[in-house]
PDB file of C-alpha atoms in Angstrom:
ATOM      1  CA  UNK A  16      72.777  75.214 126.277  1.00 40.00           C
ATOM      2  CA  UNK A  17      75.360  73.163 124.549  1.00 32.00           C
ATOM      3  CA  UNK A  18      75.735  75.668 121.798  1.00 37.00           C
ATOM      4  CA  UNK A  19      75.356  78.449 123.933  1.00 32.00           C
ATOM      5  CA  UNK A  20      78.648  76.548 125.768  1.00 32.00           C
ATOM      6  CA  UNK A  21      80.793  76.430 122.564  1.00 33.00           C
ATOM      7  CA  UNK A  22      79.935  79.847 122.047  1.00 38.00           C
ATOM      8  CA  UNK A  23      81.284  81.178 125.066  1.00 33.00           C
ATOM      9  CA  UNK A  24      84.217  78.507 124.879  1.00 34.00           C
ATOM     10  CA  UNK A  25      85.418  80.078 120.981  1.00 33.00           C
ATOM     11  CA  UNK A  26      84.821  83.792 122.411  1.00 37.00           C
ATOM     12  CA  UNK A  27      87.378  82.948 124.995  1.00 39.00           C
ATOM     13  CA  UNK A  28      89.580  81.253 122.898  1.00 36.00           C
ATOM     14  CA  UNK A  29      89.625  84.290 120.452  1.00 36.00           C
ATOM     15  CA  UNK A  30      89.996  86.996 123.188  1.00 38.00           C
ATOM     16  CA  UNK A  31      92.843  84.772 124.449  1.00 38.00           C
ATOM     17  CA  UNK A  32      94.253  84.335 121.269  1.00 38.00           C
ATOM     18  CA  UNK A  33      93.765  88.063 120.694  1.00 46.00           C
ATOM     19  CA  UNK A  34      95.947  89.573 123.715  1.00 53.00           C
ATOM     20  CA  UNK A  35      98.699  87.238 123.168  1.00 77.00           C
ATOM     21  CA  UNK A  36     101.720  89.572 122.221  1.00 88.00           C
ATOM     22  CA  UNK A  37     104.002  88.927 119.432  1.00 94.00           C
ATOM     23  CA  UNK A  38     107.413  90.242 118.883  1.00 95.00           C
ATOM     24  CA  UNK A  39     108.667  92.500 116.751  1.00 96.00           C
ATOM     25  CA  UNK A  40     111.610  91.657 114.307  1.00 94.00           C
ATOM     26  CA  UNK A  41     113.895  93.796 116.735  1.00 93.00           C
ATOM     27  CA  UNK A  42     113.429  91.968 119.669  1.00 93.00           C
ATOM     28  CA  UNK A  43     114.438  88.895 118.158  1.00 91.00           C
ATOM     29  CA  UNK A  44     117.096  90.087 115.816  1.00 85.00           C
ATOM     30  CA  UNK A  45     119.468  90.731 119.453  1.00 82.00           C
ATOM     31  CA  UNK A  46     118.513  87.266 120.835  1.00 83.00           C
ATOM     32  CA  UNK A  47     119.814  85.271 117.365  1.00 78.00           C
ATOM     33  CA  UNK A  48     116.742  83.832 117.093  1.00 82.00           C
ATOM     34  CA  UNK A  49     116.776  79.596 115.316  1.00 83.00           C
ATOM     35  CA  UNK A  50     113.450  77.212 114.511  1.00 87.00           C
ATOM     36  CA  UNK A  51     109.896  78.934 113.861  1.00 91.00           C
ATOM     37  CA  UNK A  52     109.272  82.204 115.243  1.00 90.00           C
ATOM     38  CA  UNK A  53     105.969  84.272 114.315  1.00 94.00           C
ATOM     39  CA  UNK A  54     106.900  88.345 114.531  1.00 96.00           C
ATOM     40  CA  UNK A  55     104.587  91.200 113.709  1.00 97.00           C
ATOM     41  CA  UNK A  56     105.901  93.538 111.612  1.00 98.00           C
ATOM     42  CA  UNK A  57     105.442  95.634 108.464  1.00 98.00           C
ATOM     43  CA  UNK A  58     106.236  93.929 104.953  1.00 98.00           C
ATOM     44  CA  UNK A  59     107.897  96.570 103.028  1.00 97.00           C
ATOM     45  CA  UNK A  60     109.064  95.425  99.436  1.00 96.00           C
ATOM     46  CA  UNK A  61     110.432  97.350  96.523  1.00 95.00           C
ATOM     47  CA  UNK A  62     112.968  96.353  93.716  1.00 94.00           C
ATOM     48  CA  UNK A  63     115.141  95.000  95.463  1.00 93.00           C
ATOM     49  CA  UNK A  64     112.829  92.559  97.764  1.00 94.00           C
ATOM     50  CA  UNK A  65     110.514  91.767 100.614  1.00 96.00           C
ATOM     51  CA  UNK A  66     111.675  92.139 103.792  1.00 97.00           C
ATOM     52  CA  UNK A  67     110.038  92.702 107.289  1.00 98.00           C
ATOM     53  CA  UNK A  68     110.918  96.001 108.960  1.00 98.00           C
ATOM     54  CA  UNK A  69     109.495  97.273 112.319  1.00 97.00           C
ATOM     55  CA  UNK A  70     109.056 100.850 111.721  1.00 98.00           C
ATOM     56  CA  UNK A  71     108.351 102.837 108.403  1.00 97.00           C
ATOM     57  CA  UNK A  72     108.238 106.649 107.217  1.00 98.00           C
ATOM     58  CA  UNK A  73     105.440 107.081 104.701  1.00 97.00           C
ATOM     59  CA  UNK A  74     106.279 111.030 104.044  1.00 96.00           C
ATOM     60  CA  UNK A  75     109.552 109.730 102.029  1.00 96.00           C
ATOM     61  CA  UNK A  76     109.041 109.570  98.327  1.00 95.00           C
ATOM     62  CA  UNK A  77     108.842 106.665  98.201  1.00 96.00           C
ATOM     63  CA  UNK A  78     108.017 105.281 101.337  1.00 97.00           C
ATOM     64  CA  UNK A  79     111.394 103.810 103.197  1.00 97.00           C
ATOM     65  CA  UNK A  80     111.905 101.499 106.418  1.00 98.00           C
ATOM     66  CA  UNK A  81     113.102 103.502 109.247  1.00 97.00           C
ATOM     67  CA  UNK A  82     115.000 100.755 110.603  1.00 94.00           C
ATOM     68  CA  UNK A  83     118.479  99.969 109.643  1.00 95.00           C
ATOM     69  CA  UNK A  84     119.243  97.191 107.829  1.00 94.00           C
ATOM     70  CA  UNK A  85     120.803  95.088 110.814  1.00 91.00           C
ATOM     71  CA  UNK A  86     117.240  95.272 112.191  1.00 93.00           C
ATOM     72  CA  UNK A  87     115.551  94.530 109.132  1.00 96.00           C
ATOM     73  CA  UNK A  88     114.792  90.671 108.011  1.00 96.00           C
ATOM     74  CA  UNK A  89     115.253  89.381 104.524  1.00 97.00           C
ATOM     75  CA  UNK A  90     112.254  87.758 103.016  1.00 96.00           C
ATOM     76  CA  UNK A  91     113.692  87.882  99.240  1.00 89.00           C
ATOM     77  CA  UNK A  92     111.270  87.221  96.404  1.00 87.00           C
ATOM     78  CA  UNK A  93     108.226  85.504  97.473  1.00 88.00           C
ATOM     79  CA  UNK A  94     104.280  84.900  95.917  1.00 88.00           C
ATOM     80  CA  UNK A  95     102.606  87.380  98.315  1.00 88.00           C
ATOM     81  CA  UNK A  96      98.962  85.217 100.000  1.00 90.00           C
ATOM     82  CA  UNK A  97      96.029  86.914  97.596  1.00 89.00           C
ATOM     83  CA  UNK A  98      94.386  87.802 101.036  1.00 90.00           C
ATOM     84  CA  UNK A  99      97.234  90.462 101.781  1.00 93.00           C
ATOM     85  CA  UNK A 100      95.832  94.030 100.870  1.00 90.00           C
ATOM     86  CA  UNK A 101      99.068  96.245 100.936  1.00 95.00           C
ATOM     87  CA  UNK A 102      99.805  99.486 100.331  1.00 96.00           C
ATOM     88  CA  UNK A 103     100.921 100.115  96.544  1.00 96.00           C
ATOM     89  CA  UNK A 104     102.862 104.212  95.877  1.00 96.00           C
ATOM     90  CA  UNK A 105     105.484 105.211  94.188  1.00 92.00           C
ATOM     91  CA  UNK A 106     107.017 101.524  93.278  1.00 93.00           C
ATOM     92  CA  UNK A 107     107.078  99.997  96.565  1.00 96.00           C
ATOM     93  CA  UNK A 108     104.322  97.768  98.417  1.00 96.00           C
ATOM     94  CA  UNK A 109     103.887  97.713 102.315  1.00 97.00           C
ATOM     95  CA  UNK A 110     101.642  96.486 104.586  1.00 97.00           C
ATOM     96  CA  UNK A 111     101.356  95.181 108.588  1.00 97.00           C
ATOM     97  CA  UNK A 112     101.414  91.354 108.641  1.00 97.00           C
ATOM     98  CA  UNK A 113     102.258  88.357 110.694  1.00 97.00           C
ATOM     99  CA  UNK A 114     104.887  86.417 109.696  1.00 97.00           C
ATOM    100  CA  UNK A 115     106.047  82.396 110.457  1.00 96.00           C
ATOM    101  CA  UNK A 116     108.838  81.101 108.747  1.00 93.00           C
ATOM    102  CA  UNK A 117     112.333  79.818 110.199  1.00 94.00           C
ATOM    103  CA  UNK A 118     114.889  81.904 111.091  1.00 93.00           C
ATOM    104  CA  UNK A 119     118.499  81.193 109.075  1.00 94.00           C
ATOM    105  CA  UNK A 120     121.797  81.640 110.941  1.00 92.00           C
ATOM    106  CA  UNK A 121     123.053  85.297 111.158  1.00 92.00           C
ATOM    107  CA  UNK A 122     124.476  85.752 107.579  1.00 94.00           C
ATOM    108  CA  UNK A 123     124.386  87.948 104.166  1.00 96.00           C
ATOM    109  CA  UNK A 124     121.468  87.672 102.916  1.00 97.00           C
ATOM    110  CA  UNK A 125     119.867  89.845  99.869  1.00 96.00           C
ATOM    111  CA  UNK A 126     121.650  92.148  97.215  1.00 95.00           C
ATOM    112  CA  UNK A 127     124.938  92.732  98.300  1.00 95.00           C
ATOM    113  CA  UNK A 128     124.870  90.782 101.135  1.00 96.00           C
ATOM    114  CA  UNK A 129     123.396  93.463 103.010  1.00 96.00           C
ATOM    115  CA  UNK A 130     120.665  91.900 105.273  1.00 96.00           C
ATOM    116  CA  UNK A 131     121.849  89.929 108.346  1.00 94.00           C
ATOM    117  CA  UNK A 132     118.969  88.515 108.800  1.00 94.00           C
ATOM    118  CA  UNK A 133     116.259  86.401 106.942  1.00 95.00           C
ATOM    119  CA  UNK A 134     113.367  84.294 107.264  1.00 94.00           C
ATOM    120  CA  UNK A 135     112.969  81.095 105.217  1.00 92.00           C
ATOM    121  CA  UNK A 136     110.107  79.724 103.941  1.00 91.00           C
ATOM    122  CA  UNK A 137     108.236  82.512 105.317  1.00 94.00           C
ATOM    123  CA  UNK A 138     104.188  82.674 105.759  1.00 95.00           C
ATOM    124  CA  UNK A 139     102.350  85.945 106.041  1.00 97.00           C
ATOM    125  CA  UNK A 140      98.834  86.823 106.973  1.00 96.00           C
ATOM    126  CA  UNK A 141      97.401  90.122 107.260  1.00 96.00           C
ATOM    127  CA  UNK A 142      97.185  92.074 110.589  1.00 97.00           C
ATOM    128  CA  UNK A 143      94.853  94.717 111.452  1.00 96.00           C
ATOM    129  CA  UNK A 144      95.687  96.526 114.718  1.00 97.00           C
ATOM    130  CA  UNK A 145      92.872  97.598 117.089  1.00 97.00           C
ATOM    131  CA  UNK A 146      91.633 101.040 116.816  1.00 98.00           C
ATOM    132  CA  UNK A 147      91.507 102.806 120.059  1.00 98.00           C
ATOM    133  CA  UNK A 148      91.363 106.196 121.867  1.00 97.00           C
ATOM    134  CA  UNK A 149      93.029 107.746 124.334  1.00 97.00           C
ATOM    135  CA  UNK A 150      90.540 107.179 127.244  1.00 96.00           C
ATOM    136  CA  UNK A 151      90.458 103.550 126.493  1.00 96.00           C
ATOM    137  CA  UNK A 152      94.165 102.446 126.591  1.00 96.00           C
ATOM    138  CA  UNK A 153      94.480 104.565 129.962  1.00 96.00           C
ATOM    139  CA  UNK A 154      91.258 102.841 131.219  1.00 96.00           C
ATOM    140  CA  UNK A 155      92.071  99.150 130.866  1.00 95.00           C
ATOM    141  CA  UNK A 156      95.247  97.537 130.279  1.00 94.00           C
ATOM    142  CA  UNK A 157      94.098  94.854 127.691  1.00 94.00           C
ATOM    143  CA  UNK A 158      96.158  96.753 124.710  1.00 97.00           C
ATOM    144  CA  UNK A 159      99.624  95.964 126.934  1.00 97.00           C
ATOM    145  CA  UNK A 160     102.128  95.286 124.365  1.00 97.00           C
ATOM    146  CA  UNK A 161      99.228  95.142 121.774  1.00 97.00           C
ATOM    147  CA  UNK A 162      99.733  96.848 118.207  1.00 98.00           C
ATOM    148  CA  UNK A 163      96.817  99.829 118.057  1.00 98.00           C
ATOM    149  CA  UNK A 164      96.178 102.440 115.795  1.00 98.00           C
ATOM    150  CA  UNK A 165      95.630 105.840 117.331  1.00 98.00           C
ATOM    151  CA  UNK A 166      94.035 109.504 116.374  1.00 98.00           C
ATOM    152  CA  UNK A 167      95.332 112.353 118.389  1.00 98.00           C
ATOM    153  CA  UNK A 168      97.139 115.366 118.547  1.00 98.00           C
ATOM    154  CA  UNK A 169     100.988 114.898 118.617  1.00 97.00           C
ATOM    155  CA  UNK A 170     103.016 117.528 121.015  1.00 96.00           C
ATOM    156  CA  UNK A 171     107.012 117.611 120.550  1.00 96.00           C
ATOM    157  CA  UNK A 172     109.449 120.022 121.431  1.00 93.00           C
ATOM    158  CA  UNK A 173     112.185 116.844 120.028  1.00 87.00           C
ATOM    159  CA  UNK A 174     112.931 115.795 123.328  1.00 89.00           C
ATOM    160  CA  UNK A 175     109.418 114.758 124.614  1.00 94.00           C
ATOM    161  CA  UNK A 176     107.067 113.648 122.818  1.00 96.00           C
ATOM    162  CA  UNK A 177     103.230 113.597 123.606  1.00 97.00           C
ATOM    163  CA  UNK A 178      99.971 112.546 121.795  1.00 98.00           C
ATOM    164  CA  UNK A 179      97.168 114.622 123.124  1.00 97.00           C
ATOM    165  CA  UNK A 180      93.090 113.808 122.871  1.00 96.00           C
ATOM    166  CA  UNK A 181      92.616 117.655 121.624  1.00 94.00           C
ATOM    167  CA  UNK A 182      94.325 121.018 120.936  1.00 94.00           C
ATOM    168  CA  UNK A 183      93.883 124.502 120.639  1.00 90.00           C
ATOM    169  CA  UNK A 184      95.687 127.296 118.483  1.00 84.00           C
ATOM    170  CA  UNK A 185      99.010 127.536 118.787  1.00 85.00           C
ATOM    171  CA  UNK A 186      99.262 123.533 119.894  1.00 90.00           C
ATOM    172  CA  UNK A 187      97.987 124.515 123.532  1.00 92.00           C
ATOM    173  CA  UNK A 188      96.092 121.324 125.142  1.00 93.00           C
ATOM    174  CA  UNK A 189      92.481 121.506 125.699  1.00 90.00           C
ATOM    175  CA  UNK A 190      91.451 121.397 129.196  1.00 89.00           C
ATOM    176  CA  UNK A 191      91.493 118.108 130.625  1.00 90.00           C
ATOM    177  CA  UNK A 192      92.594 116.286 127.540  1.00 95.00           C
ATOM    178  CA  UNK A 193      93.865 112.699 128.338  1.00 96.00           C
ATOM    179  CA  UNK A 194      97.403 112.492 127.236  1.00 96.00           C
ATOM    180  CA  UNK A 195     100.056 109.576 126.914  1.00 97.00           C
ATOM    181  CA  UNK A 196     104.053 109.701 126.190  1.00 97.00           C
ATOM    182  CA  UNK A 197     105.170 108.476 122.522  1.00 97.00           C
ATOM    183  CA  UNK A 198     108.554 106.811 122.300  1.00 96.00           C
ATOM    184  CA  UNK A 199     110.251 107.026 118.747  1.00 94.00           C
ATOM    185  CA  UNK A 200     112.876 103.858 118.246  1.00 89.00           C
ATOM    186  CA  UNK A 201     113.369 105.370 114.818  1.00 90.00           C
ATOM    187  CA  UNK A 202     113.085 109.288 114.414  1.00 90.00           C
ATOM    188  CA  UNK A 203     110.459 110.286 111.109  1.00 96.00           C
ATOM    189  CA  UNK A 204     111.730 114.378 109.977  1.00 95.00           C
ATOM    190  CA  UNK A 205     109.790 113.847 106.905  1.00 96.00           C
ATOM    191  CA  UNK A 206     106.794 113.143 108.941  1.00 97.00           C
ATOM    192  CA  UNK A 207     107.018 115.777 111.723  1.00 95.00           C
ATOM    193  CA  UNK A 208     107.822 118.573 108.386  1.00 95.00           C
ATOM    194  CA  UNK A 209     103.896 118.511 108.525  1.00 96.00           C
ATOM    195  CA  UNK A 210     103.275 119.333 111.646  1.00 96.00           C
ATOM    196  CA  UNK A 211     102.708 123.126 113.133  1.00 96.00           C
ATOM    197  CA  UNK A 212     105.466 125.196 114.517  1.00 95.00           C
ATOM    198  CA  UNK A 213     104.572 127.079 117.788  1.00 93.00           C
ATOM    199  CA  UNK A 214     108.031 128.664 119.354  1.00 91.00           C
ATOM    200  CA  UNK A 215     109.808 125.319 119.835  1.00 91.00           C
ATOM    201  CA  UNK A 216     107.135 123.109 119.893  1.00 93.00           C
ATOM    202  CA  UNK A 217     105.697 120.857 116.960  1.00 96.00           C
ATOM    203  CA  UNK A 218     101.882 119.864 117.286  1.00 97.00           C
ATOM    204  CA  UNK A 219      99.058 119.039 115.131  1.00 97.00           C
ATOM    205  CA  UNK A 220      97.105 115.516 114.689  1.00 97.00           C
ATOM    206  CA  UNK A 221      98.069 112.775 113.428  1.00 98.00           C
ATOM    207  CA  UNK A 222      97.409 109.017 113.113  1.00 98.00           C
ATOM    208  CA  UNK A 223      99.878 106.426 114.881  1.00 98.00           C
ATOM    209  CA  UNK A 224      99.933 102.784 114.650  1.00 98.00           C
ATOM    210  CA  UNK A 225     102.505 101.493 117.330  1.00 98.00           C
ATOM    211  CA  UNK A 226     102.778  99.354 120.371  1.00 98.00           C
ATOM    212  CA  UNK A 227     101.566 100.030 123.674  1.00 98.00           C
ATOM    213  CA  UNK A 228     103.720  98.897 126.302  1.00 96.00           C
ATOM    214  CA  UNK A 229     103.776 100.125 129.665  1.00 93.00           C
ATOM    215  CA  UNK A 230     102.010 103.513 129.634  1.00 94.00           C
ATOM    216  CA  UNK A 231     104.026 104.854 126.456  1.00 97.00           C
ATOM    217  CA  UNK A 232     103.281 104.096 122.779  1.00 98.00           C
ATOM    218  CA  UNK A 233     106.013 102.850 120.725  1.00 98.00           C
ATOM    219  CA  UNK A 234     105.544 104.774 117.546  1.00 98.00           C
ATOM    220  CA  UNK A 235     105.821 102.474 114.520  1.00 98.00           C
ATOM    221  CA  UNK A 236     103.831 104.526 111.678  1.00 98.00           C
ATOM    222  CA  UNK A 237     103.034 108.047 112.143  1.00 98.00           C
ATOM    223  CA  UNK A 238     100.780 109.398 109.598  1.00 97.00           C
ATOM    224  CA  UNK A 239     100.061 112.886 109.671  1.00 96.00           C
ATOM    225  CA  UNK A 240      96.241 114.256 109.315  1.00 96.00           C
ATOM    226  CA  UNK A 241      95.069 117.189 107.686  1.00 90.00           C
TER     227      UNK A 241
END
């Protein structure tokens, strides 16, 4: 019974632990953040350094941030943990991670000063966000402000944009399909080149790691699928 106890005790604690939000560098990088702050975010870094970035386009050659630099935070050159498996193309490394480190005063940071933003003494661990369908985030509301990682078909016409569970030719939703809105802080053109073009509508699928948040997914990564 006593085990049985601790069991159920360290399940809670890790569910708990689980659906505790963390911020993204842009919503601290408006509230001039000071002390230790933990953000999720992507670690992008090419020749000029690491950095943390919120959003990223992975159709560029090479892969870019989609975030200016004002929302971007200055990491520098760091020993990345061994237990980080990023993303290695074309000269530049990127994967999702938490980061802890303190944040520095609003300065110039990086080559050319051109970071306003930086992290000191940062320490990363890798972040895998939950894979989910359509169905489930619209059944249960656990995934509020989560990260996920979603399959679907994406629907734009550049105003509105709409990931739905299936398609037919010519981008027309299947009957019934569950369907959810899909912000985009950061538009990706090199992405949505890949998609189909119907009239004045954009569809095909796709793969989309962003953050739920209020009945809308906040598009961080969009990947599109063959």
């Amino acid at each position: 019974m006593f085990v049985f106890l601790i069991g159920i005790t360290l399940v809670g604690l890790t569910a708990c632990a689980a659906a505790t939000p963390l911020p993204l560098p842009a919503d601290l990088v408006v509230t001039s953040p000071r002390g230790d702050q933990r953000v999720i975010a992507f670690l992008y870094r090419d020749e000029r350094g690491a950095r943390l970035v919120n959003s990223l386009s992975i159709a560029r050659d090479p892969p870019a941030p989609l975030d200016p630099l004002d929302r971007q935070v200055w990491l520098g050159d760091l020993e990345l943990p061994t237990d980080l498996s990023l993303v290695k193309v074309a000269g530049v490394q990127y994967g999702l991670v938490v980061a802890q480190g303190d944040w520095l005063p609003e300065g110039q940071y990086g080559p050319d000063g051109l970071w306003s933003r930086a992290l000191a003494s940062p320490r990363l661990s890798p972040f895998a966000p939950a894979i989910v369908d359509l169905a489930t985030l619209l059944a249960t509301d656990r995934y509020e402000s989560q990260i996920v990682q979603v399959r679907a078909a994406l629907l734009t016409n550049g105003d509105t944009h709409l990931l739905v569970e299936e398609i037919g030719p010519g981008g027309v939703p299947a009957a019934s399909a569950r369907q959810i809105k899909v912000s985009f802080g950061e538009p990706d053109p090199a992405a949505l080149a890949h998609l189909r073009t119907s009239g004045s509508i954009q569809f095909g699928y796709v793969e989309v790691i962003g953050r739920w948040r209020q009945g809308r997914l906040e598009s961080l990564l969009l990947t599109p699928l063959p």
